[in-house]
Each structure stands twice: as C-alpha cells, then as structure tokens.
mmCIF file of C-alpha atoms in Angstrom:
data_model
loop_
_atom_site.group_PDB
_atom_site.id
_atom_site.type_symbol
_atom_site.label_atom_id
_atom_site.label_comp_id
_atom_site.label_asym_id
_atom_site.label_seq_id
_atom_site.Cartn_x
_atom_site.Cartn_y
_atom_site.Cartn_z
ATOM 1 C CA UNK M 749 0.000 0.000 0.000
ATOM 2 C CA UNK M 750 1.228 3.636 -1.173
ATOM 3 C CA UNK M 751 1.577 5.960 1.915
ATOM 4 C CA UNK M 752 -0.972 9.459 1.473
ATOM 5 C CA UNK M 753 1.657 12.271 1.188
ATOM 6 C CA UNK M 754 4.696 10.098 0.121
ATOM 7 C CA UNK M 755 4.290 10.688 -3.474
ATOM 8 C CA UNK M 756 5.460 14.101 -5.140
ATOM 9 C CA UNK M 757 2.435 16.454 -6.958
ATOM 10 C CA UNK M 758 3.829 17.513 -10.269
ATOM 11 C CA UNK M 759 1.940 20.899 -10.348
ATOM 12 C CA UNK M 760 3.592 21.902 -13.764
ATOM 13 C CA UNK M 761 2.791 19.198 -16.015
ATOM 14 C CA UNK M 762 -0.803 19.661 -16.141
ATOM 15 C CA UNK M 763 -2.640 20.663 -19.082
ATOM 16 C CA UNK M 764 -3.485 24.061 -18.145
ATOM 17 C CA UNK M 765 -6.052 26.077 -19.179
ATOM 18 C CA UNK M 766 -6.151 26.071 -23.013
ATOM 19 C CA UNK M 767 -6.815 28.722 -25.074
ATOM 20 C CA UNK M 768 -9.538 26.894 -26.552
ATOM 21 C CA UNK M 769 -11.840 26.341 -23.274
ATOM 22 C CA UNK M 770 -10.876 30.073 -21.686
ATOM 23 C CA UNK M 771 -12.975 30.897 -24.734
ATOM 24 C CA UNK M 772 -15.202 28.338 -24.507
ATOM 25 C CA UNK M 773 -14.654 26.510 -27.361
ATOM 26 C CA UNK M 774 -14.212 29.354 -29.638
ATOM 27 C CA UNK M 775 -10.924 29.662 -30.927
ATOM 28 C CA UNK M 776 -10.377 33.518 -30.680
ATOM 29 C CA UNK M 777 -7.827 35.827 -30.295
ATOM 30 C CA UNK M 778 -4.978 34.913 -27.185
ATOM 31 C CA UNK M 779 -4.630 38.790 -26.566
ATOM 32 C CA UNK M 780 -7.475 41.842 -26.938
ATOM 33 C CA UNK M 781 -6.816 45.700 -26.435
ATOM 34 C CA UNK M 782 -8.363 47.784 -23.982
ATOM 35 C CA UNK M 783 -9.220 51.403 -24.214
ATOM 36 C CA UNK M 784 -10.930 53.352 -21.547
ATOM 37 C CA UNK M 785 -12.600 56.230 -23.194
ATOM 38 C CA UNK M 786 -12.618 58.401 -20.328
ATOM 39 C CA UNK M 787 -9.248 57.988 -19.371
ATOM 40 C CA UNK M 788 -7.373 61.084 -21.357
ATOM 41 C CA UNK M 789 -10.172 63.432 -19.148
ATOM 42 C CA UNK M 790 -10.325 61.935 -16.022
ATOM 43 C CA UNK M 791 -6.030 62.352 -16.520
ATOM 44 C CA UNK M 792 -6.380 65.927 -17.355
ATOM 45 C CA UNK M 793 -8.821 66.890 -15.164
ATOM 46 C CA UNK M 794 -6.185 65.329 -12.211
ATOM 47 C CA UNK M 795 -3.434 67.189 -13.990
ATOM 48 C CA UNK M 796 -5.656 70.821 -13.826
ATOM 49 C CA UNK M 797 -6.731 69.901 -9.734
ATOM 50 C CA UNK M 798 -2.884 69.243 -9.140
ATOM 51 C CA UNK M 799 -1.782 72.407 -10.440
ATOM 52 C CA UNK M 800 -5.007 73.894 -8.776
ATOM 53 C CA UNK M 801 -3.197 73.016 -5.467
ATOM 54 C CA UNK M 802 0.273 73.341 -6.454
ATOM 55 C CA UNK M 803 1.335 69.988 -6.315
ATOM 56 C CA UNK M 804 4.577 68.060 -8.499
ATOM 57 C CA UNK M 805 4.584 71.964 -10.267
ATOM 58 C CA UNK M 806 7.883 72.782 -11.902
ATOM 59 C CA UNK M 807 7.385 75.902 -13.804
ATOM 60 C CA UNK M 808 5.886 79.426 -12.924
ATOM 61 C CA UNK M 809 4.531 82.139 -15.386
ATOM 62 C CA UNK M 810 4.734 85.766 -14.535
ATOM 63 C CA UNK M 811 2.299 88.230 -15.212
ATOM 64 C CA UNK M 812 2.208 92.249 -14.957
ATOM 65 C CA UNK M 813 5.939 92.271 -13.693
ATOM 66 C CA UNK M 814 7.210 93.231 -10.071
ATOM 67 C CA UNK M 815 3.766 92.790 -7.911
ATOM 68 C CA UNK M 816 2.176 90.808 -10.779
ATOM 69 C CA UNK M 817 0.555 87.815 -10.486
ATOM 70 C CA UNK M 818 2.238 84.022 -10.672
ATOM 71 C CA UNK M 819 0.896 80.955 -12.171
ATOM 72 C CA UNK M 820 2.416 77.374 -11.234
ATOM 73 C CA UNK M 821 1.912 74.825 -13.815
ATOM 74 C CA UNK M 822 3.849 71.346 -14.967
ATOM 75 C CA UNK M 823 5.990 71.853 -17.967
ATOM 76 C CA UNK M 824 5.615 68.642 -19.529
ATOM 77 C CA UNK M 825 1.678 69.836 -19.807
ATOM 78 C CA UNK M 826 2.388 72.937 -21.099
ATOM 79 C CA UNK M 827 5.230 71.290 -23.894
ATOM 80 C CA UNK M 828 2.702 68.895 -24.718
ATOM 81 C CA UNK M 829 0.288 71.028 -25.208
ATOM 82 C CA UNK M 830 1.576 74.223 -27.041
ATOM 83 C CA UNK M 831 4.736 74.400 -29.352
ATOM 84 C CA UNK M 832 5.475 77.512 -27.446
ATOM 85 C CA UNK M 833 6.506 76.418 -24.379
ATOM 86 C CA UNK M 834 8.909 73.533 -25.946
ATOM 87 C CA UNK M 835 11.980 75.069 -26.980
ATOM 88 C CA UNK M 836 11.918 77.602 -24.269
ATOM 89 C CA UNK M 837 11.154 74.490 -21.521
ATOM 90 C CA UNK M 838 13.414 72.528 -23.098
ATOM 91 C CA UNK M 839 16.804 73.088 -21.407
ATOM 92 C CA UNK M 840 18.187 75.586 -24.542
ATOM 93 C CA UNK M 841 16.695 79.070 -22.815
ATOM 94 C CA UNK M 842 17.264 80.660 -18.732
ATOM 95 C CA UNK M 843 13.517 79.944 -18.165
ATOM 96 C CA UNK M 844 13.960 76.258 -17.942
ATOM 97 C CA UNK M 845 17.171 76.739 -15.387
ATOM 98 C CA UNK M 846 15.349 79.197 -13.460
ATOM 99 C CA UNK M 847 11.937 77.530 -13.682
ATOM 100 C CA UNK M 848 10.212 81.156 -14.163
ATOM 101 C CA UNK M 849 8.621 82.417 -17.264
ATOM 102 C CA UNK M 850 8.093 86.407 -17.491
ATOM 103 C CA UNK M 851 5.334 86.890 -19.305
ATOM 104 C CA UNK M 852 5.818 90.796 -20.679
ATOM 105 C CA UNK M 853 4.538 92.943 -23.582
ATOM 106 C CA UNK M 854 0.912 92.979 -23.746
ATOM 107 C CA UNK M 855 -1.443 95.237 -25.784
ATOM 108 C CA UNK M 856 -2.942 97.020 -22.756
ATOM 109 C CA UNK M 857 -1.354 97.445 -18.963
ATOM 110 C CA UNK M 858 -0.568 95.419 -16.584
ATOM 111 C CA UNK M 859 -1.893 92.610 -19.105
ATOM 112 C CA UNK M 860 -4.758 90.709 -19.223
ATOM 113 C CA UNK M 861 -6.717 89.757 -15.929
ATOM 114 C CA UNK M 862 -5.808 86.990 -13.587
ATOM 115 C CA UNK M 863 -9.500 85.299 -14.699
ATOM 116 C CA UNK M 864 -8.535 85.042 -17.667
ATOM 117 C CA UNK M 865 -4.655 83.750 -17.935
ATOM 118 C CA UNK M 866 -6.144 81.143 -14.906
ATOM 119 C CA UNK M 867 -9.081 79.873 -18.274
ATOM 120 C CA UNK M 868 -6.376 80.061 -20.764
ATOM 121 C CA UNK M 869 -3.740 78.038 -18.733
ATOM 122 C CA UNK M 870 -6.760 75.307 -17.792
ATOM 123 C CA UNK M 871 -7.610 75.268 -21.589
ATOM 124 C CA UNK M 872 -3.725 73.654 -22.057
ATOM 125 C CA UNK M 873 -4.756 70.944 -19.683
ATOM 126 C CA UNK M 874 -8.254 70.300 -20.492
ATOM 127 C CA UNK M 875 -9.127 72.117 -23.846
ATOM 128 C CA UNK M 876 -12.248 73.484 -22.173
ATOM 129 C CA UNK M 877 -12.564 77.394 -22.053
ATOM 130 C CA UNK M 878 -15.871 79.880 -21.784
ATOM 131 C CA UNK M 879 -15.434 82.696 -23.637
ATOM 132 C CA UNK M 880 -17.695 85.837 -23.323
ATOM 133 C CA UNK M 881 -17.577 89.306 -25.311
ATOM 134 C CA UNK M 882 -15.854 90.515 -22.268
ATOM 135 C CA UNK M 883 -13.061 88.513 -22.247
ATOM 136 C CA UNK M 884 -12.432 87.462 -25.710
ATOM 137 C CA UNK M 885 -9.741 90.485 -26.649
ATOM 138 C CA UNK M 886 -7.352 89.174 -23.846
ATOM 139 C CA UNK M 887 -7.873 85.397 -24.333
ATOM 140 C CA UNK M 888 -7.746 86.150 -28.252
ATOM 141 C CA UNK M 889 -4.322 87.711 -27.374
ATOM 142 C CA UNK M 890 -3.221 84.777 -25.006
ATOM 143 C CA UNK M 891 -4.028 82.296 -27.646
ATOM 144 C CA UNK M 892 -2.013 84.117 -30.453
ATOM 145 C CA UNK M 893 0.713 84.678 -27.992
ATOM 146 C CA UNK M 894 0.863 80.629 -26.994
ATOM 147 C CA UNK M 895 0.294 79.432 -30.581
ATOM 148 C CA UNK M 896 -3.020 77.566 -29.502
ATOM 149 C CA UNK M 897 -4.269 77.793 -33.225
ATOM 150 C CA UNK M 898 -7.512 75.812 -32.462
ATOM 151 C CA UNK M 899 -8.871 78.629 -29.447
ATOM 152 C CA UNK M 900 -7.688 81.491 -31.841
ATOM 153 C CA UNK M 901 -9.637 80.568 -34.391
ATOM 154 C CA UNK M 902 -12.373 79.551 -32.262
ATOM 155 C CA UNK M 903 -12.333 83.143 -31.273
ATOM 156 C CA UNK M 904 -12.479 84.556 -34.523
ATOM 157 C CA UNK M 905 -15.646 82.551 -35.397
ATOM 158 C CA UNK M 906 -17.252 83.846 -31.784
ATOM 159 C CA UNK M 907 -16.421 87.509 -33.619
ATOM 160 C CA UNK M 908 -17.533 86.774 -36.589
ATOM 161 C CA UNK M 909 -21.054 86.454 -34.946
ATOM 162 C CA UNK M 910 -21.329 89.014 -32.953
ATOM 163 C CA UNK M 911 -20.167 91.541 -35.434
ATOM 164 C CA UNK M 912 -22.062 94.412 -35.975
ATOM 165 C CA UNK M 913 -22.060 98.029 -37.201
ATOM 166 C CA UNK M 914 -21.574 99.295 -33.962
ATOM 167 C CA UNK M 915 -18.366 97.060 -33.234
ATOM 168 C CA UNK M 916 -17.055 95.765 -36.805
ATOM 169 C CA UNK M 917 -14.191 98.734 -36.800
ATOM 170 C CA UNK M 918 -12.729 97.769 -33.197
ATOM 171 C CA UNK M 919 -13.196 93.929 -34.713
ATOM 172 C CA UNK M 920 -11.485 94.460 -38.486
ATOM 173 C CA UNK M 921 -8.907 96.230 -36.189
ATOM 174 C CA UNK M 922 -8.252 93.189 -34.029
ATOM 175 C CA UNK M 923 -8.690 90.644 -37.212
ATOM 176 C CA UNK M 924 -5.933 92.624 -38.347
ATOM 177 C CA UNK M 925 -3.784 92.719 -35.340
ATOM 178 C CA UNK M 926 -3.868 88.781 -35.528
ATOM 179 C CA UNK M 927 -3.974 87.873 -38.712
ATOM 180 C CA UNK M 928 -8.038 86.701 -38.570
ATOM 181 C CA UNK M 929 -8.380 87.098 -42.852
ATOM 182 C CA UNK M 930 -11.446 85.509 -42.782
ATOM 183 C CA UNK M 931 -12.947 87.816 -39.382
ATOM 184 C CA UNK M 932 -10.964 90.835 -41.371
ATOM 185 C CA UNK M 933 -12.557 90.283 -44.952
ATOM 186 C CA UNK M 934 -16.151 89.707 -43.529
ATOM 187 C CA UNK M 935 -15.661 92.999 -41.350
ATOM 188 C CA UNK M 936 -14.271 95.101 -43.973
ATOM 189 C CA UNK M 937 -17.239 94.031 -46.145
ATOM 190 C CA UNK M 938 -19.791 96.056 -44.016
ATOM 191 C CA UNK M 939 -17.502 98.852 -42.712
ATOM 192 C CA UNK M 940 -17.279 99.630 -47.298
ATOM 193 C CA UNK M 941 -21.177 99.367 -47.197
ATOM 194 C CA UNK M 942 -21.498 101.027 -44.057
ATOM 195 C CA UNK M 943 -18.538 103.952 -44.455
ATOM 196 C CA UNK M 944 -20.760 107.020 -44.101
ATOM 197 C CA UNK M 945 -21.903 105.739 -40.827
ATOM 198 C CA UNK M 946 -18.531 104.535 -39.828
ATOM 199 C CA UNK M 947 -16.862 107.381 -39.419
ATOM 200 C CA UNK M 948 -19.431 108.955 -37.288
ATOM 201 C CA UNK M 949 -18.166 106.863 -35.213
ATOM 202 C CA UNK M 950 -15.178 107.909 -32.404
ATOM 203 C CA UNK M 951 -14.127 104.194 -32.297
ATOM 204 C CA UNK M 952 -12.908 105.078 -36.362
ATOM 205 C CA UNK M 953 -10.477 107.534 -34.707
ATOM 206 C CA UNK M 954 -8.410 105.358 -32.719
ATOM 207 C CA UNK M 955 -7.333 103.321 -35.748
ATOM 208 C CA UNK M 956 -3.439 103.814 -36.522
ATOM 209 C CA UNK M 957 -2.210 105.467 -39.555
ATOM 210 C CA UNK M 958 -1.957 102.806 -41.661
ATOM 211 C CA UNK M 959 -5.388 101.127 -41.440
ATOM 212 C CA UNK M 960 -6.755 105.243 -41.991
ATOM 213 C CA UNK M 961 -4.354 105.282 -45.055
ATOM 214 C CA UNK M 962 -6.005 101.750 -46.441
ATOM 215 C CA UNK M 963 -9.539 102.917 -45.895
ATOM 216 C CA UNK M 964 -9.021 106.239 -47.775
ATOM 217 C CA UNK M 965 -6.972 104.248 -50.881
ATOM 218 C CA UNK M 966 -10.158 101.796 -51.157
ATOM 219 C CA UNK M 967 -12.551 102.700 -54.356
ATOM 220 C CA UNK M 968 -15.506 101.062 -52.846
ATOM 221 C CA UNK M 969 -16.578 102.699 -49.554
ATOM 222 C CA UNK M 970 -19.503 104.880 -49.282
ATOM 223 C CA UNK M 971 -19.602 108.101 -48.569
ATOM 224 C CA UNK M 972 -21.907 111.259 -49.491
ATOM 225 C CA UNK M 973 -18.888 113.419 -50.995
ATOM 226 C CA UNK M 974 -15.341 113.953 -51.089
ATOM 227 C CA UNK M 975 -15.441 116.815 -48.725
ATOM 228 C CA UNK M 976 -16.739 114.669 -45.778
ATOM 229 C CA UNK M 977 -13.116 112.473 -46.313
ATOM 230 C CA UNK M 978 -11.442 115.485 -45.817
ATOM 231 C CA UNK M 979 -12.938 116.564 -43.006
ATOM 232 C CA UNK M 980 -12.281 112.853 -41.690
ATOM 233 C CA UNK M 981 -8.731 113.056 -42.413
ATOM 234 C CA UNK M 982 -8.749 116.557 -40.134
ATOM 235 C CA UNK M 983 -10.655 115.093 -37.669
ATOM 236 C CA UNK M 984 -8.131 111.969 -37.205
ATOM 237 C CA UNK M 985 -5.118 114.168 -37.493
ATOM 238 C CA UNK M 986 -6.971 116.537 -34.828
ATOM 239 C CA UNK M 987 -7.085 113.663 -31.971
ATOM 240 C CA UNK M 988 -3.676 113.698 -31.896
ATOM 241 C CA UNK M 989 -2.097 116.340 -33.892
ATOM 242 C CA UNK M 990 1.574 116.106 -31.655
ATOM 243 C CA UNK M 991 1.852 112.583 -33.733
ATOM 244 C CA UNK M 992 -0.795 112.698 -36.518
ATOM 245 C CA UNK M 993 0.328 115.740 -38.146
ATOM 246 C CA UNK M 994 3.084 114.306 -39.917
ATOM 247 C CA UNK M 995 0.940 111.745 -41.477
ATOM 248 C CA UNK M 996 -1.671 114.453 -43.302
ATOM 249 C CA UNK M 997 0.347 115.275 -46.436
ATOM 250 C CA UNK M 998 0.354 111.307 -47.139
ATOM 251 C CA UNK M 999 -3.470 111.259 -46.787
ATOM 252 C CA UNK M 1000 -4.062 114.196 -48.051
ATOM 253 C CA UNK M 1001 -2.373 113.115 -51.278
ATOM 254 C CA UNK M 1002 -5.583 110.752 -51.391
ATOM 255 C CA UNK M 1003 -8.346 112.496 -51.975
ATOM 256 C CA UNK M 1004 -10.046 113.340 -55.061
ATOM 257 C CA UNK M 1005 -9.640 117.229 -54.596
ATOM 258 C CA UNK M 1006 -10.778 117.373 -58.415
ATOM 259 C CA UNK M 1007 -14.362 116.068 -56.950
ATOM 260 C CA UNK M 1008 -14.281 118.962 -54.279
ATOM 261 C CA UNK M 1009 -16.532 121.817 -55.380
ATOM 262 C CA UNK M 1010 -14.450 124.590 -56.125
ATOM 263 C CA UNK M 1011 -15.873 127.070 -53.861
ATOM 264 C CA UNK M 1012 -14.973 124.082 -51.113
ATOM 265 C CA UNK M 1013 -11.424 124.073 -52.486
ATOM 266 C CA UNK M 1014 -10.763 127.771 -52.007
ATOM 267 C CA UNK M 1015 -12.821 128.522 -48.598
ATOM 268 C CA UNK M 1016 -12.441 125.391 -46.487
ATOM 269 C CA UNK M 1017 -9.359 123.650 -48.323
ATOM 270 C CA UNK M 1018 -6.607 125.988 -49.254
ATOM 271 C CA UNK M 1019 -7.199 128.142 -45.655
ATOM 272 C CA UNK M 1020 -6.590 124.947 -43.682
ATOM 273 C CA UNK M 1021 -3.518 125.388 -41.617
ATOM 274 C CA UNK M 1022 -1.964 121.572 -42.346
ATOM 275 C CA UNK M 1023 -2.559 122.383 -46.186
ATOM 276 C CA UNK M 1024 -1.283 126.215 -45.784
ATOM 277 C CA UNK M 1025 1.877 125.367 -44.222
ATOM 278 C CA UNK M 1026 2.710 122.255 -46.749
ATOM 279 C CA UNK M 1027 3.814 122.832 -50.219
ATOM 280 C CA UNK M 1028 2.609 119.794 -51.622
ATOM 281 C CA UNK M 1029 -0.629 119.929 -50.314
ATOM 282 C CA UNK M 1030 -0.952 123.696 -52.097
ATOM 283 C CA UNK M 1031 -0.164 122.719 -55.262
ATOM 284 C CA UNK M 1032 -2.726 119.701 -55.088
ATOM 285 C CA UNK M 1033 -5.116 122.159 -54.323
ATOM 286 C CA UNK M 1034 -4.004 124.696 -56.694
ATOM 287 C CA UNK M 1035 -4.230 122.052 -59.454
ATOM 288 C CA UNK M 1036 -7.214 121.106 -58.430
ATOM 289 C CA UNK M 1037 -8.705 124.910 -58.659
ATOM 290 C CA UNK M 1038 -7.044 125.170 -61.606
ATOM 291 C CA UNK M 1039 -8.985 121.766 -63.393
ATOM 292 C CA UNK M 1040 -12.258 123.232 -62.480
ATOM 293 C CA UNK M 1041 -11.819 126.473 -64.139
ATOM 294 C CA UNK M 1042 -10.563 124.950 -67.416
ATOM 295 C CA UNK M 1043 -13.728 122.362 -67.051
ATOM 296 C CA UNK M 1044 -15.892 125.636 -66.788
ATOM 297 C CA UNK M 1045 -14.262 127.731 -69.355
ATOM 298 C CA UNK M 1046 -14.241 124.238 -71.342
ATOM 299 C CA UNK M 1047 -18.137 124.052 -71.024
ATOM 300 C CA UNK M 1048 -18.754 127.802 -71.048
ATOM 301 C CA UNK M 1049 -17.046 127.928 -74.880
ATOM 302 C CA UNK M 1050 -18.932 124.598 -76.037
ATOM 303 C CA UNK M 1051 -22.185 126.087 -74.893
ATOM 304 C CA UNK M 1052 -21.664 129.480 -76.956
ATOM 305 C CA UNK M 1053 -20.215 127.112 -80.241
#
C-alpha cells in the first residue's frame, strides 16, 4: 500500500487552461486591447486639480511684472500642449534653469486679468474654455501669444457672430492685429457698405495710420462726398495732432480734390492750416482749382459754339 503524502504532486505538467476552453470553445484571439474612453479626461482633469493646489509643479509664469501675479503649472503639460513652451522648456533658454517664465509685452497694462490667464492656462490641460464678449480680446491675445491655433480661431468665429455696425471697426482692427483674414474680410465688407456711418463713429479715430491710409486708398466705400473724407482726415489728425500731423500730407495726397466743389477748395481747403503750411498739399489744391476752371471755361465755350 502507497503511503498518502509520500508521493510528489507535479503541479507543472498539467494541461493548463487552453486557449480553446478560456474561450469556450471558440478559438479567438490569445490577446485583446483595452481602451478606456474616459481615461485622457479623467487624466487631465487630475493634472488641472494638481496644479489647482500646487502639487509636483515645476514651472511658474509671470504676469504684470514686479507685484504681478504668478501661475504654477507642470511643464511637460504645457510642452505637450503648445509648441510655445517647448523650446523655451526645453533646457536651450534661462527659463527652464530658473523655472520662471516672465510673461511681458501685452497690448494694454498690466496685461490681461488673472481670470482670464487662470481659463487660458486650464484650456492647455483640459481644452475646455468659456469665452464671453468681455473677455475674448485678452484670451484672443493669449491664444495668439501661446500658438493655440484651435482657441484662436475659435475666437475669430465667436467675432464673426457678434459683429455688428456698432463694433465691426474695433473687430477688423483686431482681425488685423492677428492675422483673422477671414474675421478681417467679412468685417471690412460692411464697414465699405457702411462707411458714411462709420466714421461717425469715435471708435474710427483710434485706428493707426496705416489702417486710416487703407480705408481712404479703397474705391468702394460709401460716402456722401469727397469733402466729408477730408474733413475725416482733419478730424483723425486733430485727436492727436503732436503725432498725426506728420501723417496728413500722405493722406491728403488721397483724396479726389478734383471732386471737391471749387468754392470748397478755395474757402475750407486751401485756408486749412496743415494744407497752408505744406507745399505739396498747395499745389494739389491749386491744381485742383485750376482743373475746375478749365472744365468751366471748357463748357462755357462749347455752350456758346
């Protein structure tokens, strides 16, 4: 008789579990993938609550200067996220051995608000932003300054809709200002149709010299005459004469003085102190005096033929 225990248990011969009864008779793939689709958010999300709290940050951006205000982020989230912070995270620039960014040179002072850098900077982690009339200048400005393509664009469609005659100069000015040539084309469209009410407008005022010296070398805005252009060009100059003035003999040399009525020319025209004191500008209006009174002696001598 054979002792119970005595023998030896040979646990690794044994058939195993085949591949053919795990699945039950079905001879199936020995491997599947698996992908859980909420994964990628549920990581960023942790990524955005971590920086929230300041934890595992490496890198700090730097708002508004001495006083301004500080943002702690991860730099592998920002790299990943924007080609802008790559080469300047990536060991090559003083930013990545100091671990600060400044962030300097914005179109208004101190820069934009703290809201607003805090949306922007949460968009890199979880490409998720609100963006409201109020704000979308500064996060317009943030997103051309990071190279987030997608959220600039996104802004310029958000403009495109809410343009309107009352806002499509200060909008054509911004399409300009970041290279929006759909937003611009679209918003240069009605400010053409619209030019006579335009320019009513102070907003029209604050544009710089050369977006005043486009409008006035376009054939197809409307206006009522020639005269109200020149009054435009005096009343732009006039805002700020200390820096304007130097620009009127260029825009002067843009208007149709020849469809000025003479008695215009010679009363409100030639008396003008930026055309007096400019030699240029008096022979263009001399010339211009002078065409009208060869078109009238011109019409006076075919009427008595």
């Amino acid at each position: 008789a054979e002792v119970r225990g005595s023998g030896t248990v040979d646990f690794g011969s044994g058939p195993g579990i085949s591949a053919m009864e795990a699945s039950g008779g079905d001879p199936g793939p020995e491997a599947e993938d698996f992908e859980c689709s909420s994964h990628c958010s549920e990581l960023s999300w942790r990524q955005n609550e971590q920086r929230r709290q300041g934890l595992f940050c490496d890198i700090t951006l730097c708002f508004g200067g001495a006083g301004g205000r500080e943002f702690r982020a991860h730099r592998s989230v920002l790299a990943a996220a924007t080609e802008y912070f790559t080469p300047l995270l990536s060991g090559q620039f003083s930013e990545s051995r100091s671990g600060r960014v400044e962030m300097r040179k914005w179109s208004s002072e101190p820069g934009p608000e703290p809201d607003t850098v805090e949306a922007v900077i949460e968009y890199m982690y979880t490409g998720r932003i609100r963006v409201s009339t109020g704000s979308v200048h500064e996060v317009l400005e943030l997103a051309d300054r990071f190279l987030l393509i997608r959220l600039k664009e996104f802004c310029g469609e958000f403009l495109k809709k809410k343009l309107h005659l009352s806002n499509c100069v200060a909008i054509h000015s911004l399409a300009h200002m970041y290279t929006l040539s759909q937003l611009a084309l679209k918003a240069a469209d009605m400010i053409r149709r619209n030019f006579h009410k335009v320019i009513q407008d102070e907003e029209f005022y604050t544009l710089p010299f050369h977006l005043i010296r486009d409008w006035l070398s376009d054939l197809e805005i409307t206006v009522d005459s020639e005269e109200v252009l020149f009054e435009t060009v005096l009343k732009w100059v006039q805002r700020n004469a200390e820096e304007r003035e130097r620009y009127f003999e260029e825009l002067f040399k843009l208007l149709r003085l020849s469809q000025m009525k003479p008695t215009y020319l010679t009363r409100h025209v030639k008396p003008e102190r930026l055309v007096a004191n400019n030699e240029v500008c008096v022979k263009l209006v001399a010339d211009a005096v002078e065409r009208h009174a060869l078109r009238a002696e011109n019409i006076q001598s075919g009427t008595f033929q």
